[in-house]
Amino acid sequence: MKAFLVDCFAAVMRTERSALSDDRSLVELGMDSLIAAEVTTYLQRELDLTLYPRELYDHPSIAALSSYVASELDRMHPAPSAPTAGRSSEPATPAAPAVAPDAPVRPAARPAVERLPGIAFILSSPRAGSTLLRVMLAGHPALFCPPELHLLRFDTLRERQRALGTSYLGEGLIRTVMELAQLDAAGAQGRVAAWLDEDAAIQAVYAWLQALAGARLLVDKSPSYASRLDTLERAEQLFDGARYVFLHRHPYAVIESFVRKRMNRLVGADADPHVFAEQVWATSNDNILAFLERIPPDRAHRIRYEELAREPERVMRATCDFLRVAYDPAVLSPYSGNRMTDGVHHQSVAIGDPDFLHHTGVDSHLAEVWRDIRLPRALGEPARRTAAALGYELPVEASAARAHTVEARAASQRHGPRESFVDVRGLRLCVLTWGSDDAPPVVCLHGILDHAAAMDEIAQRLVRRGVRVIAPDLRGHGRSGHVGAGGSYHLVDFVADVDALARTLGPAPFPLVGHSLGAVIAGLFAAARPGRISSLVLVEIALPADERPVAAGRLTTHLDHLASPHGHPVFPDLAAAAERLHTIMAMPPDQAAVAARRLTEPCDGGLRWRWDPRLTTRAGLSLGDVGSSADQLRELLGRVRCPVTWIHGDRSDLRRTARPVPDDGAREVVIRGGHNLHLESPDELAEVIASALPA
Ligand code: A3P
């Protein structure tokens, strides 16, 4: 694992493997939120492991991260246990068994057994009304439709046990065994415990369930199956001629319900619940759509939840036809008779929808609730694509898109930006300006590997308040000049460029805004030239987490970087470059398309980034290299005489770094969003910046 992570970080940070010793702090080596995001994308792709950037900061060395990743991998994809021999105790008398009910529940990981006949699956995202559909079908005498089994993903029952752990998701199987073998809770638990002792193969458990269900068709509804395509594919490996009922529901209703029921906590997810719920809705439905593409049409059937709730009889008649059972009106009375809607024990949470028993019949008004739901933000592109594939109307996104187009057109006619070039300390810097030349200036400095145009959304809003926004592409970035083969990017050079630019603005003090690295530059400049700045705004300032002074090892790393400059990747076209910006910086697709045009230049084989590849090594950018540790910078900022506003995102990985200024030295403002607040929350950010401008 260590070697794999070293390769991963070396590739992403474009550094030598030798620089990445086990215990060196990755933050000290230059890991920032951009790199963290790229590493998590890499791990997702290579290891199928979703790791959040925060977890990288919590384990900030190769040694710490590798044992953490190894344990997470183990938890997520446990290795199959070694087979052991054994027999299950025999079940109660089965009818028409597909497999003899007293046959041993076979131990083995990935058993090479024949595919089982006769099963149907209900596939859906969570909160799509799957409990309702299951319970409706459970009333049909020719179907056996138990609570959620959560079996399909695993090879053996022990593997399932390890993954589900102490969550109540394991209870559906016990409730099912109670029903089929006519056992009480303790008896069914004992039965499942015996299978666990024997390391029963999952396919054998299915065979046992089918045997006891007798002539009834087993219908397995477990929303967890749709979270992974390979789990869905196992249905075809384990069963012959399986049938699939695809139940889907409007994303607004699913996401709102998911968040309200705190489903992210059920799976232990730490991410923003709305973002997570949206991802779960889109991924589940995408996986089902992709899976069903390969299934013959006579084995797949779609149900739109909204139609099920509005016209239950029509939908259930069609579903019975599909399952090849005669229509039975009992399916329309989900609250009558025993349909396993209770838990294993009296006090157990009901399996499936915990609120199912709060209703008394099929509640048609729930079909329409999505129309009144206002999520805190518009759906992202992937969820919008899925909604389009499923034929769902998205009124909020449609009107936002219209408003955005109108506003963008109007804004671009009114406010620029205008591009100009100035010679600064031997380099040509590109400077963008928004607003009238007579208006008082506000200077904005962007972050590492970003560019001046990224401030557009903020600048447009500030200009409407009567100011002129001036944002340079920092040296080596955007359309500004590069230092050349013999140079490097030292923090003091960026500060000196700002010093030179400031002289072109005349003697009056001006407000200075910086994001990330730009905030560090802004802070150093304000500290060094106290009379020049009237208000200092530090957005997501990137202080080093490690307080130690510059070490010889870091200097060696920087020398290594400078000795072997790396090139840029080559993109086939603008769309690929835009996709990269969208993925890595979470830039909205329309902005990523505009930024990709500005940030790329032609090269052999396509396009490459226009910024200087030396910047990706971060050589020279560490605060330690200008002789100031984070503490020293804090001390410098404490001496700034103008008002200071420190802004950070509530979901930012940098949020936990210590205050950049003494307690009483700055107004602190928290905004909803991550590191790139200028992209994620432009309205709020512009509002706070505007409030920090001198009257
Ligand atoms: P809410 O309770 O949040 O509205 P699932 O079973 O897949 O988890 O889906 C749960 C959702 O099914 C519920 O979410 C509810 O909207 C819907 N549902 C539950 N019981 C229902 C009923 N009797 N009639 C109509 N819809 C029902």
XYZ file of C-alpha atoms and ligand atoms in Angstrom:
722
model
C 0.000 0.000 0.000
C 2.846 2.384 0.864
C 4.459 1.912 -2.553
C 1.098 2.438 -4.243
C 0.507 5.687 -2.338
C 4.017 6.909 -3.062
C 3.334 6.330 -6.769
C 0.006 8.086 -6.477
C 1.380 11.193 -4.715
C 4.473 11.296 -6.920
C 2.220 11.314 -10.012
C -0.220 13.873 -8.661
C 2.382 16.196 -7.100
C 4.748 15.632 -9.997
C 7.580 14.908 -7.640
C 10.235 12.236 -7.243
C 9.281 9.129 -5.296
C 12.397 9.650 -3.154
C 10.974 12.893 -1.776
C 8.021 11.037 -0.296
C 9.503 9.286 2.700
C 7.122 7.521 5.068
C 6.892 10.055 7.837
C 7.256 13.378 6.030
C 4.211 15.564 6.329
C 2.362 15.608 3.018
C 1.126 19.099 3.842
C 4.697 20.264 4.280
C 5.515 18.697 0.930
C 2.850 20.817 -0.684
C -0.391 18.853 -0.400
C -3.187 21.385 -0.686
C -6.874 21.008 -1.392
C -6.269 20.744 -5.138
C -3.794 17.919 -4.701
C -5.992 16.271 -2.086
C -8.908 16.332 -4.532
C -6.756 14.818 -7.268
C -5.489 12.098 -4.945
C -9.010 11.161 -3.909
C -10.044 10.942 -7.560
C -7.016 8.719 -8.182
C -7.871 6.450 -5.249
C -11.478 6.230 -6.369
C -10.382 5.183 -9.828
C -7.593 2.784 -8.855
C -8.964 1.298 -5.639
C -12.685 1.897 -5.959
C -12.426 3.588 -2.592
C -14.251 6.827 -1.884
C -12.016 8.797 0.425
C -12.775 12.374 1.387
C -10.013 15.044 1.372
C -10.582 15.572 5.081
C -9.378 12.020 5.674
C -6.090 12.826 3.916
C -5.551 15.772 6.247
C -6.335 13.538 9.206
C -3.605 11.101 8.088
C -1.050 13.453 6.559
C 1.940 11.159 5.923
C 2.478 8.172 3.652
C 2.854 5.896 6.693
C -0.320 7.102 8.430
C -2.356 7.195 5.246
C -1.317 3.760 4.047
C -2.429 1.975 7.198
C -5.664 3.976 7.197
C -6.415 3.230 3.521
C -5.573 -0.435 4.042
C -8.001 -0.687 6.958
C -10.739 1.177 5.048
C -10.279 -1.091 2.053
C -10.541 -4.059 4.297
C -13.730 -2.708 5.796
C -15.270 -1.876 2.424
C -14.126 -4.897 0.433
C -13.297 -7.603 2.952
C -11.242 -10.520 1.641
C -13.197 -13.751 1.305
C -12.706 -16.011 4.314
C -11.130 -19.382 3.980
C -13.731 -22.066 3.390
C -14.619 -24.315 6.308
C -16.698 -27.429 6.278
C -20.053 -27.712 7.994
C -23.790 -28.341 7.812
C -26.669 -26.178 8.725
C -29.428 -27.396 10.939
C -32.338 -28.393 8.748
C -35.240 -26.070 8.151
C -38.942 -26.682 8.692
C -40.703 -28.688 5.981
C -40.311 -26.958 2.668
C -42.616 -27.329 -0.307
C -41.340 -28.045 -3.820
C -37.739 -27.285 -3.010
C -35.373 -26.093 -5.703
C -32.643 -27.330 -3.381
C -33.310 -29.855 -0.647
C -34.001 -27.785 2.457
C -31.871 -29.999 4.631
C -28.958 -29.736 2.251
C -25.961 -28.150 3.873
C -25.746 -24.429 3.423
C -22.527 -24.760 1.552
C -19.370 -23.122 2.832
C -17.134 -21.488 0.261
C -16.032 -18.199 -1.089
C -17.070 -17.700 -4.748
C -18.535 -21.194 -5.051
C -18.628 -22.647 -8.541
C -22.234 -23.782 -8.290
C -24.933 -23.736 -10.907
C -27.070 -20.676 -11.240
C -30.311 -20.816 -9.298
C -33.615 -20.392 -11.108
C -36.578 -18.295 -10.085
C -36.043 -14.952 -8.419
C -37.082 -11.353 -8.932
C -35.323 -8.251 -7.629
C -36.767 -4.854 -6.833
C -34.014 -2.382 -7.727
C -34.185 1.217 -6.605
C -32.371 4.014 -4.845
C -33.183 4.389 -1.146
C -36.359 6.384 -0.350
C -38.032 5.602 -3.671
C -41.067 3.863 -2.142
C -39.497 0.415 -2.237
C -40.991 -0.669 1.111
C -44.444 0.183 -0.190
C -43.904 -1.843 -3.354
C -42.419 -4.756 -1.429
C -45.311 -4.861 1.040
C -47.864 -4.597 -1.758
C -46.281 -7.565 -3.509
C -45.973 -9.446 -0.201
C -49.765 -9.714 -0.156
C -49.735 -11.883 -3.279
C -50.045 -15.594 -2.444
C -47.736 -16.603 -5.292
C -44.906 -14.312 -4.182
C -42.588 -14.382 -1.189
C -41.403 -10.856 -0.657
C -39.425 -10.490 2.581
C -37.837 -7.397 4.167
C -34.438 -6.211 2.969
C -31.980 -9.116 2.774
C -28.773 -7.291 1.737
C -27.223 -10.528 0.483
C -26.307 -10.068 -3.151
C -23.079 -8.132 -2.756
C -21.314 -10.794 -0.711
C -19.830 -14.230 -1.279
C -20.387 -15.497 2.215
C -22.496 -14.679 5.206
C -19.452 -13.800 7.282
C -18.423 -11.282 4.686
C -21.893 -9.768 4.919
C -21.695 -9.741 8.701
C -18.389 -7.895 8.638
C -19.723 -5.263 6.245
C -23.103 -4.676 7.885
C -21.572 -4.851 11.352
C -23.884 -3.730 14.075
C -26.142 -1.708 11.749
C -29.730 -2.873 11.790
C -29.463 -3.733 8.090
C -28.735 -7.343 9.050
C -32.158 -7.826 10.628
C -34.145 -8.407 7.426
C -32.587 -11.838 7.000
C -33.407 -12.821 10.573
C -37.010 -11.660 10.185
C -37.211 -13.675 6.962
C -35.880 -16.814 8.649
C -38.436 -16.325 11.454
C -41.166 -16.299 8.848
C -39.999 -19.154 6.675
C -38.879 -21.540 9.420
C -41.621 -20.426 11.834
C -39.060 -19.613 14.525
C -39.042 -16.960 17.193
C -36.376 -14.242 17.174
C -33.902 -16.266 19.268
C -34.385 -19.353 17.107
C -33.852 -17.427 13.869
C -30.794 -15.671 15.286
C -29.408 -19.069 16.299
C -30.006 -20.381 12.791
C -28.175 -17.455 11.197
C -25.378 -17.747 13.795
C -24.917 -21.399 12.823
C -24.599 -20.412 9.164
C -22.045 -17.823 10.176
C -20.037 -20.476 12.002
C -20.054 -22.536 8.852
C -19.142 -19.530 6.684
C -22.205 -20.227 4.563
C -22.038 -19.209 0.923
C -24.547 -16.498 0.019
C -25.843 -18.507 -2.906
C -26.622 -21.345 -0.533
C -28.546 -18.981 1.727
C -30.584 -17.904 -1.291
C -31.209 -21.551 -2.175
C -32.397 -22.203 1.356
C -34.790 -19.245 1.221
C -36.136 -20.365 -2.140
C -36.567 -23.896 -0.880
C -38.668 -22.770 2.043
C -40.615 -20.259 -0.012
C -41.720 -23.287 -1.983
C -43.751 -22.548 -5.068
C -43.751 -18.847 -4.308
C -41.392 -16.660 -6.296
C -38.732 -15.053 -4.079
C -38.697 -11.261 -4.565
C -35.612 -9.626 -3.078
C -35.831 -5.870 -2.450
C -32.695 -4.302 -1.022
C -31.929 -0.731 -2.094
C -28.228 -1.247 -1.257
C -27.790 -3.405 -4.385
C -28.006 -0.440 -6.725
C -25.076 1.365 -5.146
C -22.616 -0.766 -7.119
C -22.787 -2.071 -10.632
C -20.754 -5.158 -9.748
C -23.322 -6.076 -7.093
C -26.078 -5.890 -9.695
C -24.031 -8.026 -12.030
C -23.789 -10.726 -9.377
C -27.531 -11.268 -9.783
C -26.812 -12.612 -13.272
C -23.919 -14.718 -11.971
C -25.944 -16.348 -9.201
C -29.322 -16.684 -10.917
C -30.666 -17.928 -14.180
C -33.404 -15.832 -15.795
C -33.783 -13.421 -12.866
C -36.381 -10.698 -13.366
C -35.884 -7.075 -12.363
C -38.395 -4.461 -11.298
C -36.824 -0.999 -11.507
C -38.577 1.462 -9.208
C -37.583 5.101 -9.486
C -38.757 8.363 -7.976
C -38.275 12.092 -8.512
C -34.855 13.251 -7.175
C -36.257 16.165 -5.149
C -38.474 13.800 -3.135
C -35.758 11.176 -2.662
C -33.064 13.685 -1.639
C -35.350 15.532 0.764
C -36.486 12.270 2.357
C -32.925 10.896 2.526
C -31.674 14.002 4.341
C -34.697 14.202 6.634
C -34.230 10.580 7.641
C -30.457 11.142 8.116
C -29.681 8.172 5.879
C -26.080 9.368 5.508
C -25.599 8.531 9.173
C -26.866 5.031 8.521
C -23.967 4.418 6.192
C -21.566 6.517 8.275
C -21.026 9.135 5.572
C -19.481 12.381 6.718
C -20.175 14.407 3.579
C -22.774 17.174 3.261
C -26.048 15.222 3.502
C -27.631 16.913 0.472
C -24.591 16.352 -1.711
C -24.396 12.772 -0.518
C -28.111 12.123 -1.051
C -27.923 13.541 -4.576
C -24.946 11.339 -5.330
C -26.714 8.256 -3.984
C -29.826 9.001 -6.045
C -27.841 9.564 -9.257
C -25.427 6.662 -8.771
C -28.121 4.140 -7.859
C -30.280 5.017 -10.838
C -27.324 5.224 -13.224
C -26.134 1.796 -12.129
C -29.565 0.271 -12.626
C -29.950 1.884 -16.051
C -26.518 0.631 -17.118
C -27.185 -2.853 -15.778
C -30.597 -3.200 -17.402
C -29.209 -2.200 -20.769
C -27.693 -5.691 -20.904
C -30.826 -7.513 -19.741
C -33.378 -8.736 -22.318
C -36.515 -6.538 -22.212
C -38.808 -9.371 -21.110
C -36.824 -9.638 -17.860
C -36.961 -5.958 -16.896
C -39.897 -3.810 -15.862
C -40.013 -0.159 -14.823
C -42.236 1.431 -12.201
C -42.416 5.148 -11.691
C -43.191 5.680 -7.977
C -45.402 8.631 -8.818
C -47.612 6.366 -10.968
C -47.621 3.608 -8.349
C -48.922 6.056 -5.721
C -51.411 7.708 -8.104
C -52.726 4.645 -9.953
C -51.832 1.597 -7.871
C -54.182 -0.816 -9.565
C -52.994 -0.147 -13.104
C -49.342 -0.344 -12.057
C -49.783 -3.510 -9.992
C -51.706 -5.280 -12.748
C -48.812 -4.625 -15.114
C -46.311 -5.736 -12.461
C -48.173 -9.000 -11.809
C -48.188 -9.650 -15.565
C -44.465 -9.073 -15.673
C -43.853 -11.441 -12.737
C -46.118 -13.987 -14.454
C -48.587 -14.267 -11.610
C -52.314 -13.639 -11.901
C -53.424 -10.242 -10.631
C -54.653 -10.438 -7.017
C -56.444 -7.456 -5.407
C -54.619 -8.187 -2.124
C -51.677 -6.273 -3.557
C -53.706 -3.084 -3.206
C -54.102 -3.461 0.571
C -50.569 -3.158 1.936
C -51.745 -2.705 5.507
C -53.785 -5.882 5.812
C -52.529 -9.277 7.024
C -49.015 -10.280 7.990
C -46.543 -8.773 5.545
C -43.445 -8.706 7.749
C -43.682 -4.977 8.384
C -42.601 -5.388 12.007
C -39.030 -5.802 13.235
C -37.315 -8.830 14.737
C -38.150 -7.713 18.263
C -40.899 -5.583 19.668
C -38.547 -2.659 20.131
C -36.782 -3.099 16.768
C -36.876 -0.372 14.176
C -39.068 -1.569 11.298
C -36.941 -2.912 8.466
C -37.043 -0.700 5.373
C -38.944 2.591 5.611
C -39.228 3.323 9.349
C -42.325 5.465 8.699
C -44.174 2.946 6.589
C -46.617 2.150 9.387
C -47.498 5.824 9.782
C -49.689 5.481 6.696
C -52.846 3.434 6.381
C -53.120 2.921 2.647
C -51.403 3.863 -0.591
C -51.041 7.594 -0.106
C -51.514 9.208 -3.522
C -50.629 12.718 -2.410
C -46.994 11.595 -1.854
C -46.730 11.304 -5.646
C -46.781 15.078 -5.879
C -44.634 16.207 -2.929
C -41.612 16.842 -5.154
C -43.389 19.850 -6.630
C -43.175 21.742 -3.313
C -39.664 20.722 -2.319
C -36.929 23.364 -2.491
C -33.487 21.822 -2.051
C -30.760 24.167 -0.791
C -28.973 24.095 -4.140
C -29.663 23.150 -7.739
C -28.819 19.603 -8.810
C -25.391 19.087 -10.361
C -24.792 17.957 -13.908
C -24.651 14.169 -13.234
C -27.985 14.171 -11.386
C -29.530 16.393 -14.078
C -28.427 13.895 -16.723
C -29.940 11.007 -14.759
C -33.186 12.933 -14.253
C -33.367 13.539 -18.001
C -32.779 9.826 -18.689
C -35.664 8.969 -16.356
C -37.916 11.674 -17.775
C -38.139 13.836 -14.636
C -38.947 17.494 -14.919
C -36.596 19.777 -12.903
C -38.312 23.162 -12.668
C -35.708 24.747 -10.345
C -32.738 23.829 -12.533
C -34.561 24.841 -15.716
C -35.377 28.311 -14.422
C -31.882 28.732 -12.901
C -30.361 27.864 -16.280
C -32.585 30.423 -18.008
C -31.756 33.069 -15.392
C -28.062 32.260 -15.633
C -28.042 32.683 -19.398
C -29.906 35.981 -19.230
C -27.761 37.270 -16.392
C -24.514 36.117 -18.005
C -25.437 37.840 -21.256
C -26.438 41.059 -19.510
C -23.437 40.968 -17.198
C -20.918 40.394 -19.960
C -22.320 43.366 -21.896
C -22.092 45.618 -18.876
C -18.997 44.808 -16.880
C -16.244 43.151 -18.871
C -13.666 41.964 -17.939
C -11.175 43.888 -20.075
C -7.800 42.280 -20.555
C -4.554 44.302 -20.569
C -0.877 43.528 -20.134
C 1.622 45.335 -17.917
C 5.354 44.860 -17.708
C 6.254 44.076 -14.130
C 9.772 43.246 -13.027
C 10.729 41.904 -16.442
C 7.583 39.802 -16.925
C 4.356 40.591 -18.801
C 1.455 40.174 -16.437
C -2.066 39.901 -17.744
C -4.499 42.028 -15.735
C -8.287 41.809 -15.885
C -10.434 44.806 -15.022
C -14.175 44.963 -14.411
C -16.123 48.220 -14.078
C -15.540 51.855 -14.869
C -11.995 53.311 -14.920
C -13.212 56.125 -12.655
C -14.479 53.830 -9.928
C -12.347 53.161 -6.824
C -10.211 50.008 -7.241
C -10.408 46.703 -5.377
C -7.522 44.316 -6.111
C -8.191 40.559 -6.075
C -5.464 37.906 -6.001
C -6.295 34.342 -7.038
C -4.968 31.067 -5.610
C -2.375 28.591 -6.837
C -3.083 27.207 -10.341
C -6.190 29.369 -10.551
C -6.467 32.517 -12.681
C -7.855 36.029 -12.583
C -11.004 35.216 -14.556
C -12.051 32.809 -11.810
C -12.996 35.974 -9.881
C -15.561 36.885 -12.530
C -18.669 35.988 -10.520
C -17.382 38.006 -7.558
C -16.217 40.913 -9.705
C -19.574 41.189 -11.503
C -21.333 41.533 -8.166
C -18.835 44.022 -6.725
C -18.958 46.211 -9.823
C -22.699 46.614 -9.318
C -21.785 48.297 -6.024
C -19.743 50.948 -7.794
C -16.166 49.670 -7.604
C -13.588 48.682 -10.204
C -12.135 45.187 -9.732
C -8.559 44.586 -10.802
C -7.250 41.021 -10.822
C -3.845 40.045 -12.210
C -2.986 36.579 -13.428
C -0.138 35.893 -10.988
C 3.237 35.172 -12.587
C 3.305 31.775 -14.296
C -0.520 31.606 -14.215
C -3.309 32.286 -16.701
C -2.059 34.457 -19.533
C 0.852 36.019 -17.619
C 4.490 35.334 -18.467
C 6.527 32.437 -17.101
C 9.833 32.936 -15.302
C 11.764 30.897 -17.856
C 13.953 27.843 -17.595
C 16.367 29.379 -15.098
C 13.808 30.781 -12.710
C 11.549 29.619 -9.941
C 8.430 30.871 -8.195
C 9.311 32.268 -4.849
C 6.659 33.662 -2.545
C 8.516 36.951 -2.309
C 8.329 37.308 -6.120
C 4.547 37.210 -6.046
C 4.509 39.821 -3.275
C 6.948 42.002 -5.210
C 4.703 41.805 -8.301
C 1.780 43.093 -6.236
C 4.047 45.841 -4.927
C 4.863 46.875 -8.496
C 1.217 46.727 -9.597
C 0.167 48.776 -6.588
C 2.433 51.577 -7.721
C 0.446 51.851 -10.954
C -2.711 52.576 -8.920
C -1.524 55.859 -7.426
C -0.814 56.732 -3.787
C -4.281 56.160 -2.237
C -4.743 53.026 -0.127
C -6.988 50.375 -1.706
C -8.816 47.238 -0.538
C -6.972 43.975 -1.191
C -8.715 40.595 -1.438
C -6.882 37.267 -1.727
C -7.998 33.675 -2.043
C -5.860 30.756 -0.789
C -2.261 31.447 -1.910
C -3.513 34.888 -3.014
C -4.557 35.521 0.608
C -1.048 34.694 1.837
C 0.410 37.109 -0.731
C -2.143 39.761 0.201
C -1.381 39.336 3.901
C 2.372 39.596 3.419
C 1.966 42.675 1.242
C -0.352 44.371 3.739
C 2.127 43.628 6.510
C 5.086 44.940 4.523
C 3.354 48.061 3.117
C 0.911 48.996 5.864
C 0.016 52.396 4.396
C -1.129 50.965 1.048
C -4.085 48.832 2.052
C -7.383 50.206 3.322
C -9.060 46.847 3.974
C -7.675 43.312 3.826
C -9.915 40.346 2.993
C -8.396 36.875 3.411
C -10.514 34.179 1.806
C -9.532 30.619 2.707
C -5.963 31.612 3.539
C -3.621 28.645 3.002
C -1.426 28.638 6.088
C 0.906 25.651 6.466
C -0.440 23.231 9.054
C 3.045 22.317 10.152
C 4.645 24.900 12.352
C 8.197 23.628 12.096
C 10.756 25.943 10.479
C 12.206 25.101 7.094
C 14.001 21.772 7.143
C 16.923 20.649 5.054
C 14.761 17.843 3.648
C 12.284 20.299 2.215
C 15.037 22.273 0.567
C 16.282 19.046 -1.028
C 12.790 18.365 -2.330
C 12.608 21.796 -3.874
C 16.001 21.369 -5.508
C 14.831 18.027 -6.915
C 11.724 19.683 -8.323
C 13.725 22.438 -9.963
C 16.288 19.990 -11.344
C 13.714 17.944 -13.223
C 10.849 20.091 -14.453
C 7.831 18.119 -15.618
C 5.587 18.776 -18.568
C 1.821 19.128 -18.692
C -0.589 16.361 -19.650
C -1.970 16.668 -23.183
C -5.741 16.908 -23.638
C -7.328 15.854 -26.918
C -9.735 18.802 -26.885
C -11.235 21.619 -24.833
C -13.999 19.409 -23.502
C -11.424 17.105 -21.862
C -9.639 20.054 -20.247
C -12.981 21.452 -19.037
C -13.930 18.066 -17.624
C -10.656 18.055 -15.680
C -11.379 21.482 -14.172
C -14.892 20.379 -13.358
C -13.680 17.217 -11.590
C -10.682 18.602 -9.774
C -11.890 22.062 -8.827
C -15.602 21.293 -8.669
C -16.053 24.141 -11.165
C -19.593 24.242 -12.590
C -19.511 22.834 -16.157
C -20.355 26.118 -17.905
C -17.593 27.975 -16.035
C -15.164 25.109 -16.608
C -15.783 25.385 -20.359
C -14.981 29.126 -20.324
C -11.953 28.661 -18.056
C -10.583 25.799 -20.192
C -10.524 28.105 -23.209
C -8.511 30.724 -21.315
C -6.203 28.293 -19.533
C -5.031 26.094 -22.414
C -2.715 26.509 -25.368
C -2.172 24.301 -28.430
C 0.629 21.727 -28.336
C 1.595 18.533 -30.156
C -1.339 16.145 -29.919
C -3.915 18.648 -28.645
C -3.951 21.144 -25.826
C -2.101 21.616 -22.569
C -2.413 23.977 -19.623
C -1.015 27.402 -20.237
C 0.306 27.835 -16.662
C 3.932 27.104 -15.914
C 4.314 23.407 -15.029
C 6.903 24.375 -12.405
C 4.078 25.765 -10.310
C 2.640 22.308 -9.766
C 5.704 21.361 -7.726
C 5.067 24.282 -5.348
C 8.843 24.726 -5.160
C 9.589 28.044 -3.488
C 6.042 28.668 -2.386
C 6.403 27.399 1.132
C 6.285 30.086 3.770
C 9.391 28.592 5.332
C 11.351 29.589 2.279
C 10.884 33.274 2.948
C 11.888 32.744 6.529
C 8.394 32.971 7.934
C 6.652 30.076 9.572
C 2.902 30.150 10.054
C 3.533 31.723 13.455
C 5.649 34.441 11.921
C 3.001 35.147 9.299
C 0.398 35.360 12.049
C 2.591 37.817 13.863
C 2.984 39.884 10.689
C -0.768 39.874 10.101
C -1.286 40.982 13.681
C 0.538 44.164 12.815
C -1.649 45.031 9.835
C -3.260 48.351 10.645
C -6.279 48.251 8.342
C -9.435 46.215 9.086
C -8.980 42.486 8.329
C -11.769 40.091 7.366
C -11.006 36.362 7.492
C -13.480 34.262 5.497
C -13.599 30.490 5.341
C -15.964 27.770 4.125
C -17.894 25.593 6.549
C -16.895 22.502 4.579
C -13.353 23.536 3.787
C -10.440 21.290 4.611
C -8.501 24.375 5.675
C -11.098 25.321 8.230
C -9.362 23.537 11.039
C -6.085 25.404 10.605
C -5.384 27.845 13.375
C -6.561 31.451 13.085
C -4.297 33.446 10.760
C -4.615 36.536 12.955
C -4.810 37.151 16.695
C -8.273 36.721 18.238
C -9.196 40.371 18.222
C -7.352 41.167 15.003
C -9.936 40.181 12.400
C -13.614 39.767 11.722
C -14.208 36.056 11.092
C -16.964 35.035 8.676
C -17.986 31.473 7.801
C -19.718 30.876 4.471
C -21.425 27.739 3.241
C -19.047 25.888 0.959
C -15.621 24.351 0.589
C -12.281 25.860 -0.392
C -13.372 27.449 -3.679
C -15.957 29.811 -2.254
C -15.722 32.133 -5.279
C -17.176 29.276 -7.354
C -19.444 27.670 -4.797
C -21.015 30.639 -3.007
C -20.382 33.769 -5.126
C -23.420 35.622 -3.775
C -22.478 35.198 -0.150
C -18.769 35.812 -0.740
C -19.370 39.009 -2.749
C -21.744 40.205 -0.039
C -19.124 39.749 2.695
C -16.358 41.348 0.607
C -18.626 44.292 -0.171
C -19.346 44.712 3.535
C -15.588 44.881 4.178
C -14.976 47.701 1.692
C -14.365 51.149 3.156
C -17.497 53.318 3.086
P -41.009 9.715 3.156
O -41.569 9.044 4.381
O -39.763 10.445 3.432
O -42.014 10.520 2.413
P -38.341 3.487 0.806
O -39.280 2.487 1.322
O -37.733 3.118 -0.509
O -37.306 3.869 1.821
O -39.176 4.813 0.499
C -39.801 5.528 1.533
C -40.820 6.478 0.945
O -41.921 5.723 0.417
C -41.444 7.405 1.967
O -40.622 8.523 2.143
C -42.796 7.720 1.365
O -42.734 8.882 0.537
C -43.089 6.515 0.472
N -44.171 5.726 1.121
C -44.086 5.009 2.255
N -45.284 4.503 2.567
C -46.144 4.922 1.623
C -47.538 4.758 1.396
N -48.289 4.040 2.203
N -48.076 5.342 0.298
C -47.327 6.070 -0.546
N -46.019 6.257 -0.382
C -45.434 5.705 0.692
